[in-house]
Amino acid sequence: MNPLTRIDWSAPETDDEVDFRYVPEPKMARELIDAVRAQGPRGEHLYAFLACMYYAANRPSEVADLKKSDLVLPEEGWGEMILAGSRPEVGSGWTDDGKPYEERGLKRRARRATRPVPIPPVLVQMLRDHIKTQGARP
């Protein structure tokens, strides 16, 4: 008799855990983000996007859907972002309305669920600077 048939095991529902062996330390991350910013207008535009992914552990699609009204950015100290949706880029051939992205709720959450995310002072300042220089959608 095959002993493997007696094993009761199923694969985990998700395998998207972060492998911290490949996450840069804070000093290196800041240098990488600053290097992107130094690349000119496009880098200036991407600076806050990458900072949100690193300092707040946001998915790219969550950052793409972030609005100014979703942010609490005090003059000093910790802030907060309230994530309410995501906007993954899927290509215009894959959407019903021909847009290159879809507007969705947060991944693995109810359609209208929100998720509060505390953001450290360094990201608060980066976002304040970005809004001042690049603007923000309403």
mmCIF file of C-alpha atoms in Angstrom:
data_model
loop_
_atom_site.group_PDB
_atom_site.id
_atom_site.type_symbol
_atom_site.label_atom_id
_atom_site.label_comp_id
_atom_site.label_asym_id
_atom_site.label_seq_id
_atom_site.Cartn_x
_atom_site.Cartn_y
_atom_site.Cartn_z
ATOM 1 C CA MET A 1 0.000 0.000 0.000
ATOM 2 C CA ASN A 2 1.245 3.463 -0.900
ATOM 3 C CA PRO A 3 1.835 5.493 2.320
ATOM 4 C CA LEU A 4 1.433 8.795 0.449
ATOM 5 C CA THR A 5 -2.311 8.236 0.066
ATOM 6 C CA ARG A 6 -2.691 8.581 3.850
ATOM 7 C CA ILE A 7 -1.186 12.075 3.967
ATOM 8 C CA ASP A 8 -3.763 14.796 4.499
ATOM 9 C CA TRP A 9 -2.146 17.923 3.012
ATOM 10 C CA SER A 10 -3.254 20.715 0.756
ATOM 11 C CA ALA A 11 -1.266 23.571 -0.704
ATOM 12 C CA PRO A 12 -1.530 26.940 1.082
ATOM 13 C CA GLU A 13 -4.141 29.316 -0.344
ATOM 14 C CA THR A 14 -1.473 31.874 -1.184
ATOM 15 C CA ASP A 15 2.236 31.898 -1.696
ATOM 16 C CA ASP A 16 2.733 35.650 -1.999
ATOM 17 C CA GLU A 17 4.631 36.114 1.244
ATOM 18 C CA VAL A 18 7.590 38.480 1.149
ATOM 19 C CA ASP A 19 10.965 36.782 1.097
ATOM 20 C CA PHE A 20 12.926 39.139 3.299
ATOM 21 C CA ARG A 21 16.228 37.877 1.941
ATOM 22 C CA TYR A 22 15.521 40.042 -1.111
ATOM 23 C CA VAL A 23 14.182 43.199 0.548
ATOM 24 C CA PRO A 24 16.792 45.969 0.670
ATOM 25 C CA GLU A 25 17.708 47.445 4.026
ATOM 26 C CA PRO A 26 16.394 50.986 4.691
ATOM 27 C CA LYS A 27 19.632 52.784 3.743
ATOM 28 C CA MET A 28 19.891 50.937 0.431
ATOM 29 C CA ALA A 29 16.188 51.439 -0.312
ATOM 30 C CA ARG A 30 16.494 55.180 0.281
ATOM 31 C CA GLU A 31 19.545 55.304 -2.026
ATOM 32 C CA LEU A 32 17.655 53.390 -4.739
ATOM 33 C CA ILE A 33 14.591 55.632 -4.453
ATOM 34 C CA ASP A 34 16.786 58.758 -4.502
ATOM 35 C CA ALA A 35 18.631 57.418 -7.575
ATOM 36 C CA VAL A 36 15.314 57.025 -9.399
ATOM 37 C CA ARG A 37 14.372 60.583 -8.435
ATOM 38 C CA ALA A 38 17.648 61.867 -9.891
ATOM 39 C CA GLN A 39 16.787 60.469 -13.354
ATOM 40 C CA GLY A 40 14.797 63.536 -14.398
ATOM 41 C CA PRO A 41 11.074 64.255 -14.777
ATOM 42 C CA ARG A 42 10.008 60.600 -15.020
ATOM 43 C CA GLY A 43 12.079 59.713 -11.972
ATOM 44 C CA GLU A 44 10.568 62.627 -10.049
ATOM 45 C CA HIS A 45 7.148 61.256 -10.925
ATOM 46 C CA LEU A 46 8.000 57.673 -9.828
ATOM 47 C CA TYR A 47 9.779 58.674 -6.614
ATOM 48 C CA ALA A 48 6.673 58.656 -4.386
ATOM 49 C CA PHE A 49 5.283 55.565 -6.131
ATOM 50 C CA LEU A 50 8.361 53.513 -5.214
ATOM 51 C CA ALA A 51 8.500 55.039 -1.730
ATOM 52 C CA CYS A 52 4.918 53.863 -1.053
ATOM 53 C CA MET A 53 5.806 50.365 -2.181
ATOM 54 C CA TYR A 54 8.828 50.214 0.121
ATOM 55 C CA TYR A 55 7.830 52.171 3.234
ATOM 56 C CA ALA A 56 4.125 51.205 3.329
ATOM 57 C CA ALA A 57 4.403 47.773 1.650
ATOM 58 C CA ASN A 58 1.748 48.710 -0.909
ATOM 59 C CA ARG A 59 1.103 46.749 -4.063
ATOM 60 C CA PRO A 60 1.752 48.720 -7.285
ATOM 61 C CA SER A 61 -1.964 48.617 -8.124
ATOM 62 C CA GLU A 62 -2.825 50.060 -4.683
ATOM 63 C CA VAL A 63 -0.413 52.955 -5.162
ATOM 64 C CA ALA A 64 -1.803 53.589 -8.650
ATOM 65 C CA ASP A 65 -5.259 54.098 -7.104
ATOM 66 C CA LEU A 66 -4.075 56.277 -4.196
ATOM 67 C CA LYS A 67 -5.703 59.713 -3.940
ATOM 68 C CA LYS A 68 -4.795 62.780 -1.906
ATOM 69 C CA SER A 69 -8.018 62.357 0.070
ATOM 70 C CA ASP A 70 -6.764 58.904 1.173
ATOM 71 C CA LEU A 71 -3.775 60.440 2.984
ATOM 72 C CA VAL A 72 -3.282 61.891 6.449
ATOM 73 C CA LEU A 73 0.033 63.766 6.277
ATOM 74 C CA PRO A 74 0.753 65.673 9.505
ATOM 75 C CA GLU A 75 3.557 68.254 9.686
ATOM 76 C CA GLU A 76 5.568 65.811 11.785
ATOM 77 C CA GLY A 77 5.277 62.252 13.030
ATOM 78 C CA TRP A 78 3.488 59.248 11.622
ATOM 79 C CA GLY A 79 0.722 59.563 9.054
ATOM 80 C CA GLU A 80 -1.819 57.223 7.572
ATOM 81 C CA MET A 81 -3.146 56.129 4.232
ATOM 82 C CA ILE A 82 -6.567 54.610 3.842
ATOM 83 C CA LEU A 83 -6.444 52.175 0.953
ATOM 84 C CA ALA A 84 -9.816 51.790 -0.695
ATOM 85 C CA GLY A 85 -9.102 50.217 -4.061
ATOM 86 C CA SER A 86 -6.585 49.102 -6.626
ATOM 87 C CA ARG A 87 -5.992 49.929 -10.257
ATOM 88 C CA PRO A 88 -4.053 47.117 -11.916
ATOM 89 C CA GLU A 89 -2.701 47.656 -15.428
ATOM 90 C CA VAL A 90 -4.086 44.820 -17.537
ATOM 91 C CA GLY A 91 -3.987 46.186 -21.088
ATOM 92 C CA SER A 92 -6.848 47.736 -23.036
ATOM 93 C CA GLY A 93 -7.572 44.483 -24.875
ATOM 94 C CA TRP A 94 -8.590 42.854 -21.594
ATOM 95 C CA THR A 95 -11.010 45.471 -20.253
ATOM 96 C CA ASP A 96 -14.667 46.060 -21.083
ATOM 97 C CA ASP A 97 -14.265 49.817 -21.527
ATOM 98 C CA GLY A 98 -10.971 49.851 -23.462
ATOM 99 C CA LYS A 99 -8.962 51.477 -20.648
ATOM 100 C CA PRO A 100 -5.516 49.961 -19.984
ATOM 101 C CA TYR A 101 -6.435 49.441 -16.322
ATOM 102 C CA GLU A 102 -9.318 48.230 -14.192
ATOM 103 C CA GLU A 103 -10.651 49.835 -11.040
ATOM 104 C CA ARG A 104 -11.125 47.176 -8.390
ATOM 105 C CA GLY A 105 -11.442 46.706 -4.670
ATOM 106 C CA LEU A 106 -8.526 45.623 -2.526
ATOM 107 C CA LYS A 107 -7.121 42.179 -3.177
ATOM 108 C CA ARG A 108 -8.620 39.422 -1.004
ATOM 109 C CA ARG A 109 -11.083 41.806 0.653
ATOM 110 C CA ALA A 110 -14.749 42.676 0.310
ATOM 111 C CA ARG A 111 -15.496 44.963 -2.666
ATOM 112 C CA ARG A 112 -15.872 48.168 -0.613
ATOM 113 C CA ALA A 113 -13.484 47.313 2.230
ATOM 114 C CA THR A 114 -10.769 49.762 3.221
ATOM 115 C CA ARG A 115 -7.424 49.130 4.840
ATOM 116 C CA PRO A 116 -5.712 51.714 7.056
ATOM 117 C CA VAL A 117 -1.929 51.714 6.730
ATOM 118 C CA PRO A 118 0.299 53.650 9.143
ATOM 119 C CA ILE A 119 3.091 55.444 7.292
ATOM 120 C CA PRO A 120 6.420 56.456 8.836
ATOM 121 C CA PRO A 121 7.562 60.085 9.012
ATOM 122 C CA VAL A 122 10.031 59.613 6.139
ATOM 123 C CA LEU A 123 7.211 58.588 3.786
ATOM 124 C CA VAL A 124 4.949 61.356 5.096
ATOM 125 C CA GLN A 125 7.617 63.901 4.111
ATOM 126 C CA MET A 126 8.208 62.253 0.727
ATOM 127 C CA LEU A 127 4.487 62.365 -0.059
ATOM 128 C CA ARG A 128 4.199 65.987 1.086
ATOM 129 C CA ASP A 129 7.130 66.896 -1.186
ATOM 130 C CA HIS A 130 5.639 64.939 -4.089
ATOM 131 C CA ILE A 131 2.261 66.656 -3.777
ATOM 132 C CA LYS A 132 3.958 70.058 -3.621
ATOM 133 C CA THR A 133 6.122 69.459 -6.728
ATOM 134 C CA GLN A 134 4.046 67.035 -8.817
ATOM 135 C CA GLY A 135 0.506 67.693 -7.657
ATOM 136 C CA ALA A 136 -2.083 65.022 -6.916
ATOM 137 C CA ARG A 137 -5.394 63.939 -8.279
ATOM 138 C CA PRO A 138 -8.411 64.889 -6.149
#
